[in-house]
GROMACS .gro file of C-alpha atoms in nm:
model
  463
    1MET     CA    1 -10.211  -1.805   1.213
    2GLN     CA    2 -10.079  -1.522   1.347
    3GLU     CA    3 -10.369  -1.230   1.367
    4GLU     CA    4 -10.290  -0.887   1.256
    5PRO     CA    5 -10.293  -0.568   1.481
    6SER     CA    6 -10.614  -0.443   1.583
    7SER     CA    7 -10.590  -0.053   1.407
    8ASP     CA    8 -10.721   0.082   1.799
    9THR     CA    9 -10.403  -0.073   1.960
   10PRO     CA   10 -10.083   0.127   2.017
   11THR     CA   11  -9.889  -0.037   1.694
   12ALA     CA   12 -10.164   0.056   1.507
   13THR     CA   13 -10.182   0.488   1.636
   14GLU     CA   14  -9.766   0.470   1.628
   15ASP     CA   15  -9.785   0.361   1.304
   16ARG     CA   16 -10.030   0.616   1.196
   17TYR     CA   17  -9.862   0.893   1.377
   18ARG     CA   18  -9.506   0.732   1.192
   19LEU     CA   19  -9.630   0.779   0.892
   20LEU     CA   20  -9.789   1.099   0.890
   21ILE     CA   21  -9.531   1.306   1.071
   22ASP     CA   22  -9.310   1.159   0.786
   23ALA     CA   23  -9.536   1.243   0.510
   24VAL     CA   24  -9.446   1.625   0.626
   25SER     CA   25  -9.189   1.758   0.356
   26ASP     CA   26  -9.252   2.125   0.457
   27TYR     CA   27  -9.069   2.091   0.886
   28ALA     CA   28  -8.894   1.921   0.971
   29ILE     CA   29  -8.994   1.680   1.206
   30TYR     CA   30  -8.787   1.493   1.441
   31MET     CA   31  -8.704   1.370   1.819
   32LEU     CA   32  -8.386   1.388   1.992
   33ASN     CA   33  -8.244   1.161   2.301
   34ALA     CA   34  -8.210   1.385   2.636
   35ASP     CA   35  -7.805   1.473   2.577
   36GLY     CA   36  -7.920   1.610   2.204
   37LYS     CA   37  -7.884   1.297   1.949
   38ILE     CA   38  -8.099   1.236   1.690
   39ALA     CA   39  -8.311   0.960   1.717
   40SER     CA   40  -8.576   0.921   1.371
   41TRP     CA   41  -8.585   1.204   1.093
   42ASN     CA   42  -8.882   1.235   0.846
   43SER     CA   43  -8.855   1.318   0.504
   44GLY     CA   44  -8.863   1.724   0.582
   45ALA     CA   45  -8.581   1.685   0.757
   46ARG     CA   46  -8.413   1.432   0.443
   47ARG     CA   47  -8.529   1.741   0.190
   48PHE     CA   48  -8.432   2.033   0.343
   49LYS     CA   49  -8.150   1.912   0.559
   50GLY     CA   50  -7.997   1.657   0.292
   51TYR     CA   51  -7.913   1.414   0.518
   52GLU     CA   52  -8.002   1.069   0.507
   53GLU     CA   53  -8.166   0.871   0.736
   54ALA     CA   54  -7.941   0.588   0.826
   55GLU     CA   55  -7.640   0.876   0.740
   56ILE     CA   56  -7.774   1.117   1.092
   57LEU     CA   57  -7.952   0.905   1.352
   58GLY     CA   58  -7.759   0.940   1.650
   59GLN     CA   59  -7.520   1.211   1.551
   60HIS     CA   60  -7.570   1.503   1.769
   61PHE     CA   61  -7.836   1.810   1.609
   62SER     CA   62  -7.561   2.055   1.633
   63ARG     CA   63  -7.446   1.983   1.379
   64PHE     CA   64  -7.659   2.144   1.171
   65TYR     CA   65  -7.548   2.496   1.325
   66THR     CA   66  -7.322   2.772   1.203
   67ASP     CA   67  -6.920   2.724   1.366
   68ASP     CA   68  -7.018   3.047   1.574
   69ASP     CA   69  -7.356   2.956   1.704
   70ARG     CA   70  -7.163   2.593   1.818
   71ALA     CA   71  -6.837   2.832   1.925
   72ALA     CA   72  -7.109   3.000   2.104
   73GLY     CA   73  -7.316   2.717   2.330
   74LEU     CA   74  -7.579   2.784   2.123
   75PRO     CA   75  -7.732   2.409   2.041
   76GLN     CA   76  -7.721   2.313   2.404
   77ARG     CA   77  -7.872   2.633   2.529
   78THR     CA   78  -8.174   2.607   2.320
   79LEU     CA   79  -8.209   2.249   2.496
   80ASP     CA   80  -8.137   2.411   2.823
   81ILE     CA   81  -8.397   2.663   2.756
   82ALA     CA   82  -8.692   2.413   2.640
   83THR     CA   83  -8.621   2.205   2.980
   84ALA     CA   84  -8.590   2.485   3.160
   85GLU     CA   85  -8.912   2.682   3.026
   86GLY     CA   86  -9.135   2.338   2.862
   87ARG     CA   87  -9.051   2.536   2.535
   88PHE     CA   88  -8.739   2.723   2.241
   89GLU     CA   89  -8.838   2.915   1.987
   90GLY     CA   90  -8.679   3.106   1.748
   91GLU     CA   91  -8.410   3.151   1.420
   92GLY     CA   92  -8.148   3.207   1.280
   93TRP     CA   93  -7.928   3.019   1.005
   94ARG     CA   94  -7.889   2.659   1.029
   95VAL     CA   95  -7.702   2.420   0.739
   96ARG     CA   96  -7.767   2.203   0.561
   97LYS     CA   97  -7.486   1.897   0.424
   98ASP     CA   98  -7.384   2.064   0.105
   99GLY     CA   99  -7.225   2.341   0.352
  100THR     CA  100  -7.513   2.599   0.244
  101ARG     CA  101  -7.694   2.801   0.500
  102PHE     CA  102  -8.086   2.854   0.526
  103TRP     CA  103  -8.306   3.103   0.738
  104CYS     CA  104  -8.480   2.842   0.999
  105HIS     CA  105  -8.780   2.836   1.274
  106VAL     CA  106  -8.724   2.653   1.531
  107VAL     CA  107  -8.933   2.495   1.791
  108VAL     CA  108  -8.813   2.232   2.017
  109ASP     CA  109  -9.023   2.123   2.374
  110PRO     CA  110  -8.957   1.843   2.592
  111ILE     CA  111  -9.068   1.463   2.627
  112TRP     CA  112  -9.115   1.347   2.978
  113SER     CA  113  -9.231   1.002   3.102
  114PRO     CA  114  -9.487   0.975   3.312
  115THR     CA  115  -9.268   0.988   3.632
  116GLY     CA  116  -9.119   1.290   3.487
  117SER     CA  117  -8.810   1.212   3.404
  118LEU     CA  118  -8.690   1.388   3.047
  119LEU     CA  119  -8.681   1.117   2.772
  120GLY     CA  120  -8.505   1.392   2.460
  121PHE     CA  121  -8.744   1.663   2.268
  122ALA     CA  122  -8.958   1.700   1.994
  123LYS     CA  123  -8.801   1.922   1.733
  124VAL     CA  124  -9.027   2.147   1.414
  125THR     CA  125  -8.740   2.256   1.228
  126ARG     CA  126  -8.895   2.526   0.853
  127ASP     CA  127  -8.660   2.650   0.645
  128LEU     CA  128  -8.784   3.036   0.585
  129THR     CA  129  -8.480   3.088   0.358
  130GLU     CA  130  -8.766   3.287   0.061
  131ARG     CA  131  -8.917   3.504   0.319
  132LYS     CA  132  -8.556   3.599   0.519
  133LEU     CA  133  -8.375   3.642   0.179
  134ALA     CA  134  -8.743   3.896   0.045
  135GLU     CA  135  -8.699   4.081   0.407
  136GLU     CA  136  -8.299   4.143   0.339
  137SER     CA  137  -8.405   4.298   0.005
  138LEU     CA  138  -8.650   4.499   0.164
  139LYS     CA  139  -8.405   4.672   0.424
  140GLN     CA  140  -8.139   4.705   0.175
  141SER     CA  141  -8.367   4.899  -0.043
  142GLU     CA  142  -8.528   5.068   0.241
  143GLN     CA  143  -8.227   5.126   0.384
  144GLN     CA  144  -8.050   5.221   0.011
  145PHE     CA  145  -8.445   5.476  -0.052
  146ARG     CA  146  -8.282   5.672   0.303
  147LEU     CA  147  -7.964   5.697   0.201
  148LEU     CA  148  -8.123   5.831  -0.124
  149ILE     CA  149  -8.310   6.032   0.029
  150GLN     CA  150  -8.062   6.181   0.339
  151SER     CA  151  -7.821   6.256  -0.006
  152VAL     CA  152  -8.055   6.523  -0.195
  153THR     CA  153  -7.973   6.831  -0.111
  154ASP     CA  154  -8.179   7.039  -0.314
  155TYR     CA  155  -8.558   6.916  -0.222
  156ALA     CA  156  -8.605   6.995   0.100
  157ILE     CA  157  -8.767   6.548   0.154
  158TYR     CA  158  -8.940   6.451   0.492
  159MET     CA  159  -9.259   6.362   0.671
  160LEU     CA  160  -9.548   6.474   0.907
  161ASP     CA  161  -9.718   6.266   1.087
  162PRO     CA  162 -10.097   6.327   1.110
  163SER     CA  163 -10.137   6.615   1.251
  164GLY     CA  164  -9.845   6.743   1.105
  165VAL     CA  165  -9.552   6.750   1.316
  166VAL     CA  166  -9.214   6.726   1.138
  167SER     CA  167  -9.091   6.326   1.200
  168ASN     CA  168  -8.775   6.267   0.988
  169TRP     CA  169  -8.588   6.542   0.778
  170ASN     CA  170  -8.305   6.505   0.512
  171MET     CA  171  -7.992   6.675   0.406
  172GLY     CA  172  -8.159   6.889   0.123
  173ALA     CA  173  -8.460   7.048   0.398
  174GLN     CA  174  -8.141   7.143   0.638
  175ARG     CA  175  -7.969   7.337   0.392
  176ILE     CA  176  -8.323   7.507   0.225
  177LYS     CA  177  -8.459   7.587   0.569
  178GLY     CA  178  -8.128   7.592   0.842
  179TYR     CA  179  -8.242   7.334   1.130
  180LEU     CA  180  -8.073   7.096   1.139
  181PRO     CA  181  -8.241   6.730   1.271
  182ASP     CA  182  -8.291   6.758   1.604
  183GLU     CA  183  -8.406   7.155   1.664
  184ILE     CA  184  -8.731   7.056   1.417
  185ILE     CA  185  -8.779   6.703   1.450
  186GLY     CA  186  -9.153   6.720   1.717
  187GLN     CA  187  -9.189   7.092   1.599
  188HIS     CA  188  -9.489   7.201   1.324
  189TYR     CA  189  -9.463   7.225   1.010
  190SER     CA  190  -9.653   7.526   1.045
  191VAL     CA  191  -9.287   7.709   1.168
  192PHE     CA  192  -9.230   7.784   0.830
  193PHE     CA  193  -9.481   7.933   0.734
  194THR     CA  194  -9.567   8.307   0.740
  195GLU     CA  195  -9.727   8.452   0.997
  196GLU     CA  196 -10.000   8.550   0.820
  197ASP     CA  197 -10.044   8.193   0.595
  198ARG     CA  198 -10.035   8.038   0.930
  199GLN     CA  199 -10.337   8.341   1.079
  200ASN     CA  200 -10.518   8.263   0.727
  201GLY     CA  201 -10.510   7.831   0.854
  202ALA     CA  202 -10.299   7.752   0.520
  203PRO     CA  203 -10.126   7.490   0.661
  204GLN     CA  204 -10.403   7.260   0.769
  205ARG     CA  205 -10.551   7.403   0.455
  206GLY     CA  206 -10.252   7.230   0.258
  207LEU     CA  207 -10.251   6.901   0.501
  208GLN     CA  208 -10.660   6.908   0.437
  209THR     CA  209 -10.644   6.919   0.084
  210ALA     CA  210 -10.359   6.659   0.021
  211VAL     CA  211 -10.612   6.345   0.225
  212ARG     CA  212 -10.910   6.527   0.037
  213GLU     CA  213 -10.760   6.487  -0.355
  214GLY     CA  214 -10.490   6.283  -0.259
  215ARG     CA  215 -10.255   6.546  -0.317
  216PHE     CA  216 -10.200   6.919  -0.293
  217GLU     CA  217  -9.919   7.124  -0.425
  218SER     CA  218  -9.846   7.468  -0.449
  219GLN     CA  219  -9.608   7.827  -0.440
  220GLY     CA  220  -9.500   8.053  -0.178
  221TRP     CA  221  -9.344   8.217   0.043
  222ARG     CA  222  -9.144   8.031   0.361
  223VAL     CA  223  -8.958   8.121   0.623
  224ARG     CA  224  -8.670   8.014   0.728
  225LYS     CA  225  -8.525   7.899   1.035
  226ASP     CA  226  -8.295   8.282   1.001
  227GLY     CA  227  -8.643   8.463   0.942
  228SER     CA  228  -8.509   8.556   0.587
  229ARG     CA  229  -8.828   8.461   0.305
  230PHE     CA  230  -8.780   8.180   0.032
  231TRP     CA  231  -9.014   8.169  -0.265
  232ALA     CA  232  -9.097   7.805  -0.318
  233ASN     CA  233  -9.300   7.491  -0.463
  234VAL     CA  234  -9.421   7.256  -0.231
  235VAL     CA  235  -9.594   6.879  -0.224
  236VAL     CA  236  -9.783   6.732  -0.060
  237ASP     CA  237  -9.866   6.398  -0.045
  238PRO     CA  238 -10.041   6.214   0.194
  239ILE     CA  239  -9.920   5.825   0.302
  240ARG     CA  240 -10.152   5.518   0.390
  241SER     CA  241 -10.086   5.165   0.564
  242ASP     CA  242 -10.224   4.855   0.409
  243THR     CA  243 -10.540   4.890   0.524
  244GLY     CA  244 -10.576   5.279   0.434
  245THR     CA  245 -10.556   5.405   0.746
  246LEU     CA  246 -10.449   5.788   0.765
  247ILE     CA  247 -10.017   5.712   0.914
  248GLY     CA  248  -9.901   6.098   0.787
  249PHE     CA  249  -9.762   6.275   0.480
  250ALA     CA  250  -9.519   6.283   0.239
  251LYS     CA  251  -9.316   6.695   0.209
  252VAL     CA  252  -9.131   6.733  -0.089
  253THR     CA  253  -9.042   7.152  -0.111
  254ARG     CA  254  -8.806   7.338  -0.333
  255ASP     CA  255  -8.649   7.692  -0.292
  256ILE     CA  256  -8.715   7.809  -0.632
  257THR     CA  257  -8.664   8.180  -0.572
  258GLU     CA  258  -8.394   8.277  -0.785
  259SER     CA  259  -8.597   8.046  -1.115
  260VAL     CA  260  -8.897   8.331  -0.995
  261GLU     CA  261  -8.619   8.581  -1.010
  262ALA     CA  262  -8.434   8.497  -1.370
  263GLN     CA  263  -8.761   8.502  -1.514
  264ARG     CA  264  -8.949   8.852  -1.385
  265GLU     CA  265  -8.568   9.000  -1.555
  266LEU     CA  266  -8.684   8.731  -1.847
  267GLU     CA  267  -8.975   8.937  -1.886
  268LYS     CA  268  -8.790   9.310  -1.732
  269ALA     CA  269  -8.551   9.207  -2.070
  270ARG     CA  270  -8.833   9.124  -2.294
  271GLU     CA  271  -9.076   9.422  -2.232
  272ALA     CA  272  -8.682   9.675  -2.312
  273LEU     CA  273  -8.652   9.492  -2.601
  274PHE     CA  274  -9.004   9.509  -2.735
  275GLN     CA  275  -9.025   9.888  -2.642
  276SER     CA  276  -8.687   9.926  -2.722
  277GLN     CA  277  -8.787   9.748  -3.137
  278LYS     CA  278  -9.087  10.019  -3.110
  279MET     CA  279  -8.902  10.297  -3.006
  280GLU     CA  280  -8.654  10.240  -3.305
  281SER     CA  281  -8.998  10.261  -3.504
  282LEU     CA  282  -9.112  10.508  -3.407
  283GLY     CA  283  -8.823  10.703  -3.454
  284ARG     CA  284  -8.751  10.583  -3.831
  285LEU     CA  285  -9.157  10.718  -3.880
  286THR     CA  286  -9.038  11.027  -3.666
  287GLY     CA  287  -8.746  11.070  -3.895
  288GLY     CA  288  -8.893  11.082  -4.202
  289ILE     CA  289  -9.158  11.289  -4.142
  290ALA     CA  290  -9.015  11.489  -4.008
  291HIS     CA  291  -8.775  11.601  -4.232
  292ASP     CA  292  -9.042  11.620  -4.490
  293PHE     CA  293  -9.174  11.839  -4.267
  294ASN     CA  294  -8.850  12.079  -4.239
  295ASN     CA  295  -8.823  12.066  -4.616
  296LEU     CA  296  -9.136  12.249  -4.605
  297LEU     CA  297  -9.148  12.446  -4.297
  298MET     CA  298  -8.817  12.630  -4.485
  299ALA     CA  299  -8.919  12.661  -4.808
  300VAL     CA  300  -9.309  12.885  -4.647
  301LEU     CA  301  -9.103  13.112  -4.409
  302GLY     CA  302  -8.900  13.157  -4.725
  303GLY     CA  303  -9.135  13.296  -4.924
  304LEU     CA  304  -9.288  13.434  -4.562
  305GLU     CA  305  -8.997  13.613  -4.469
  306ILE     CA  306  -8.964  13.729  -4.860
  307VAL     CA  307  -9.312  13.859  -4.871
  308ARG     CA  308  -9.268  14.047  -4.564
  309ARG     CA  309  -8.925  14.253  -4.703
  310ARG     CA  310  -9.121  14.351  -4.963
  311ILE     CA  311  -9.472  14.471  -4.890
  312PRO     CA  312  -9.545  14.847  -4.707
  313ASN     CA  313  -9.575  14.875  -4.339
  314ASP     CA  314  -9.955  14.804  -4.376
  315PRO     CA  315 -10.045  14.718  -3.975
  316ARG     CA  316 -10.261  14.524  -4.146
  317ILE     CA  317 -10.095  14.311  -4.297
  318VAL     CA  318  -9.736  14.298  -4.101
  319PRO     CA  319  -9.897  14.198  -3.795
  320LEU     CA  320 -10.071  13.876  -4.003
  321LEU     CA  321  -9.716  13.821  -4.149
  322ASP     CA  322  -9.502  13.821  -3.772
  323ASN     CA  323  -9.781  13.507  -3.679
  324ALA     CA  324  -9.776  13.309  -3.953
  325ILE     CA  325  -9.352  13.378  -3.941
  326GLN     CA  326  -9.395  13.250  -3.556
  327GLY     CA  327  -9.608  12.950  -3.666
  328ALA     CA  328  -9.275  12.910  -3.903
  329GLN     CA  329  -9.035  12.854  -3.686
  330ARG     CA  330  -9.172  12.702  -3.403
  331GLY     CA  331  -9.253  12.462  -3.677
  332ILE     CA  332  -8.947  12.417  -3.764
  333SER     CA  333  -8.813  12.418  -3.426
  334LEU     CA  334  -9.007  12.067  -3.330
  335SER     CA  335  -8.940  11.918  -3.670
  336GLN     CA  336  -8.641  11.964  -3.492
  337ARG     CA  337  -8.655  11.760  -3.190
  338MET     CA  338  -8.786  11.540  -3.370
  339LEU     CA  339  -8.504  11.498  -3.554
  340ALA     CA  340  -8.349  11.501  -3.244
  341PHE     CA  341  -8.547  11.219  -3.115
  342ALA     CA  342  -8.474  11.072  -3.464
  343ARG     CA  343  -8.091  11.063  -3.448
  344ARG     CA  344  -8.095  11.258  -3.713
  345GLN     CA  345  -8.053  11.541  -3.627
  346GLU     CA  346  -7.740  11.575  -3.541
  347LEU     CA  347  -7.679  11.673  -3.136
  348HIS     CA  348  -7.401  12.028  -3.143
  349LEU     CA  349  -7.224  11.928  -2.804
  350GLU     CA  350  -7.059  12.248  -2.656
  351LEU     CA  351  -6.917  12.329  -2.315
  352VAL     CA  352  -7.234  12.491  -2.153
  353ASP     CA  353  -7.272  12.656  -1.795
  354VAL     CA  354  -7.572  12.530  -1.673
  355SER     CA  355  -7.629  12.814  -1.471
  356ALA     CA  356  -7.604  13.068  -1.699
  357LEU     CA  357  -7.824  12.896  -1.928
  358VAL     CA  358  -8.107  12.867  -1.728
  359ARG     CA  359  -8.060  13.221  -1.544
  360GLY     CA  360  -8.087  13.349  -1.907
  361MET     CA  361  -8.394  13.151  -1.928
  362ALA     CA  362  -8.565  13.363  -1.691
  363GLY     CA  363  -8.777  13.597  -1.911
  364LEU     CA  364  -8.889  13.332  -2.120
  365LEU     CA  365  -8.970  13.107  -1.874
  366ARG     CA  366  -9.166  13.371  -1.664
  367GLN     CA  367  -9.371  13.487  -1.982
  368SER     CA  368  -9.489  13.126  -2.017
  369LEU     CA  369  -9.540  12.996  -1.686
  370GLY     CA  370  -9.705  13.316  -1.612
  371SER     CA  371  -9.739  13.506  -1.310
  372ARG     CA  372  -9.911  13.324  -1.055
  373ILE     CA  373  -9.616  13.095  -1.138
  374GLN     CA  374  -9.296  13.106  -0.887
  375ILE     CA  375  -8.907  13.012  -1.064
  376GLU     CA  376  -8.722  12.963  -0.777
  377THR     CA  377  -8.313  12.843  -0.868
  378ARG     CA  378  -8.123  12.605  -0.629
  379PHE     CA  379  -7.733  12.611  -0.697
  380PRO     CA  380  -7.401  12.593  -0.542
  381PRO     CA  381  -7.140  12.809  -0.556
  382ALA     CA  382  -6.936  12.707  -0.836
  383VAL     CA  383  -7.115  12.386  -1.135
  384LYS     CA  384  -6.863  12.247  -1.389
  385PRO     CA  385  -6.929  12.350  -1.757
  386VAL     CA  386  -7.133  12.062  -1.901
  387LEU     CA  387  -7.038  11.854  -2.262
  388ALA     CA  388  -7.417  11.889  -2.449
  389ASP     CA  389  -7.609  12.093  -2.682
  390SER     CA  390  -7.766  12.370  -2.456
  391ASN     CA  391  -8.085  12.406  -2.727
  392GLN     CA  392  -8.165  12.077  -2.584
  393ILE     CA  393  -8.158  12.145  -2.315
  394GLU     CA  394  -8.356  12.500  -2.357
  395LEU     CA  395  -8.623  12.313  -2.512
  396ALA     CA  396  -8.650  12.015  -2.274
  397LEU     CA  397  -8.726  12.318  -1.912
  398LEU     CA  398  -8.916  12.489  -2.142
  399ASN     CA  399  -9.153  12.156  -2.205
  400LEU     CA  400  -9.080  12.068  -1.796
  401ALA     CA  401  -9.186  12.366  -1.730
  402VAL     CA  402  -9.501  12.390  -1.911
  403ASN     CA  403  -9.548  12.113  -1.816
  404ALA     CA  404  -9.566  12.181  -1.461
  405ARG     CA  405  -9.756  12.521  -1.526
  406ASP     CA  406 -10.064  12.374  -1.672
  407ALA     CA  407 -10.045  12.135  -1.337
  408MET     CA  408 -10.095  12.402  -1.065
  409PRO     CA  409 -10.410  12.568  -1.172
  410GLU     CA  410 -10.426  12.747  -0.912
  411GLY     CA  411 -10.051  12.903  -0.896
  412GLY     CA  412  -9.773  12.747  -0.681
  413THR     CA  413  -9.376  12.708  -0.706
  414VAL     CA  414  -9.119  12.631  -0.944
  415THR     CA  415  -8.740  12.503  -0.889
  416ILE     CA  416  -8.518  12.439  -1.075
  417SER     CA  417  -8.182  12.318  -0.912
  418VAL     CA  418  -7.871  12.246  -1.033
  419ARG     CA  419  -7.620  11.899  -0.831
  420GLU     CA  420  -7.338  11.756  -0.902
  421TYR     CA  421  -7.359  11.304  -0.930
  422ARG     CA  422  -7.116  11.138  -0.952
  423VAL     CA  423  -7.236  10.757  -1.174
  424ASP     CA  424  -7.030  10.404  -1.150
  425ALA     CA  425  -7.040  10.151  -1.254
  426GLU     CA  426  -7.311   9.909  -1.133
  427ASP     CA  427  -7.572  10.309  -1.115
  428GLY     CA  428  -7.713  10.171  -1.457
  429PRO     CA  429  -7.710  10.281  -1.795
  430LEU     CA  430  -7.546  10.612  -1.855
  431GLU     CA  431  -7.127  10.612  -1.868
  432PRO     CA  432  -6.963  10.579  -1.553
  433GLY     CA  433  -6.805  10.908  -1.442
  434ASP     CA  434  -6.975  11.305  -1.311
  435TYR     CA  435  -7.269  11.418  -1.424
  436LEU     CA  436  -7.452  11.701  -1.411
  437CYS     CA  437  -7.868  11.721  -1.253
  438LEU     CA  438  -8.066  11.932  -1.372
  439ALA     CA  439  -8.380  11.899  -1.228
  440LEU     CA  440  -8.744  12.104  -1.219
  441ALA     CA  441  -8.981  11.988  -0.896
  442ASP     CA  442  -9.369  12.172  -0.903
  443GLU     CA  443  -9.587  12.147  -0.646
  444GLY     CA  444  -9.889  12.011  -0.898
  445GLU     CA  445 -10.077  11.692  -0.780
  446GLY     CA  446  -9.862  11.451  -0.974
  447MET     CA  447  -9.866  11.126  -1.198
  448ASP     CA  448 -10.050  10.830  -1.103
  449GLU     CA  449  -9.909  10.488  -1.189
  450ALA     CA  450 -10.071  10.455  -1.493
  451THR     CA  451  -9.911  10.850  -1.652
  452LEU     CA  452  -9.520  10.756  -1.462
  453GLU     CA  453  -9.485  10.392  -1.637
  454ARG     CA  454  -9.547  10.603  -2.010
  455ALA     CA  455  -9.441  10.967  -1.910
  456MET     CA  456  -9.091  10.895  -2.075
  457GLU     CA  457  -9.268  10.763  -2.417
  458PRO     CA  458  -9.214  11.028  -2.720
  459PHE     CA  459  -9.452  11.247  -2.787
  460PHE     CA  460  -9.761  11.104  -2.540
  461THR     CA  461  -9.906  11.367  -2.355
  462THR     CA  462 -10.216  11.350  -2.083
  463LYS     CA  463 -10.378  11.674  -2.262
   0.00000   0.00000   0.00000
């Protein structure tokens, strides 16, 4: 009866190793002869290379390489490196039986006899196709994202290292800030801040806030390469590694100068509309009151004048009647001004010699201003007549003169000047053409900002 091999015999040990290697299905583990022909085959090799053992034994292992790699001599070079250096390790595309490709990691070790002669090679191959495809997908996604960021021109999108140095630059940053990539990469991002902001530590404070709170957002002035300023909306987000280490910052800047200016213009337009509506309402109210008030005063004035004509020249009564008549006349003048403001009093337009009008008011102005106020006039040699309502000009000039007197309680000089003025289409609300500017200047302390804002409102006074 023949005895079975002992478990400790070389034959038994070889059998166990053969069973172990054949049971491995995640790795192709097989031997090559010294000339590169396949001498063994395991289940892992059968699973992802697709060949049965009977099909592949005795075949040269170069059949697993792509045509390009075979043409480049990679199979033989692999064996030469393993022989010379004791090991070859690398990654690349290999070909299955069905012609499909897979990405693999390959290790080739030489096998030597006890006498030092080369017996063959041990080859271990692992299929890494899924990992390779995931890496390629990630690489493609990163490239697409990089191209997307680079193509954005309305936003400056770039990265900073942990210290705030610019590490990349997109087209939007180039357009908004004016720097080319090679001009700004490697520079600290504080170069974009105003001198005042740099001095008060705004750049570093922004990064510290982003690290502490996970985000920093603000608006403020920033500086372009040419030194011009723009109003920017800025967002800074910290970038951390998988372990939580800070590796830099993502910074997004948008030039919102135009939108801010548009918002300001809108607010100004709203304020102008509100003022227009207020003035319209005030005009309607003023017009109604002035019309009725004027009718009443006309009746009072008519009665007073009849009484004045019918009574004898009694020195005790006549002065009282004269004062009453003058008061009624002043009231009528006031109502006419109110009607003019309300646009219910028709303006009597005519050609007016402004210089002659002012000279004709000299006596009235001196009487109104008093002896402590000096009047100076500055008129060009020849002043063209203007189309205006002379009564309204006289009232406006008298009111300005009285205000000037009140602004100089210690006395001073009032200067009345006339100059020609050309209005172009872009100058403002006036129709383009030739105008005459009538100005009255005093030596008073002037108006503060709050008073100046309301100076043109009808009936506004500080008295």
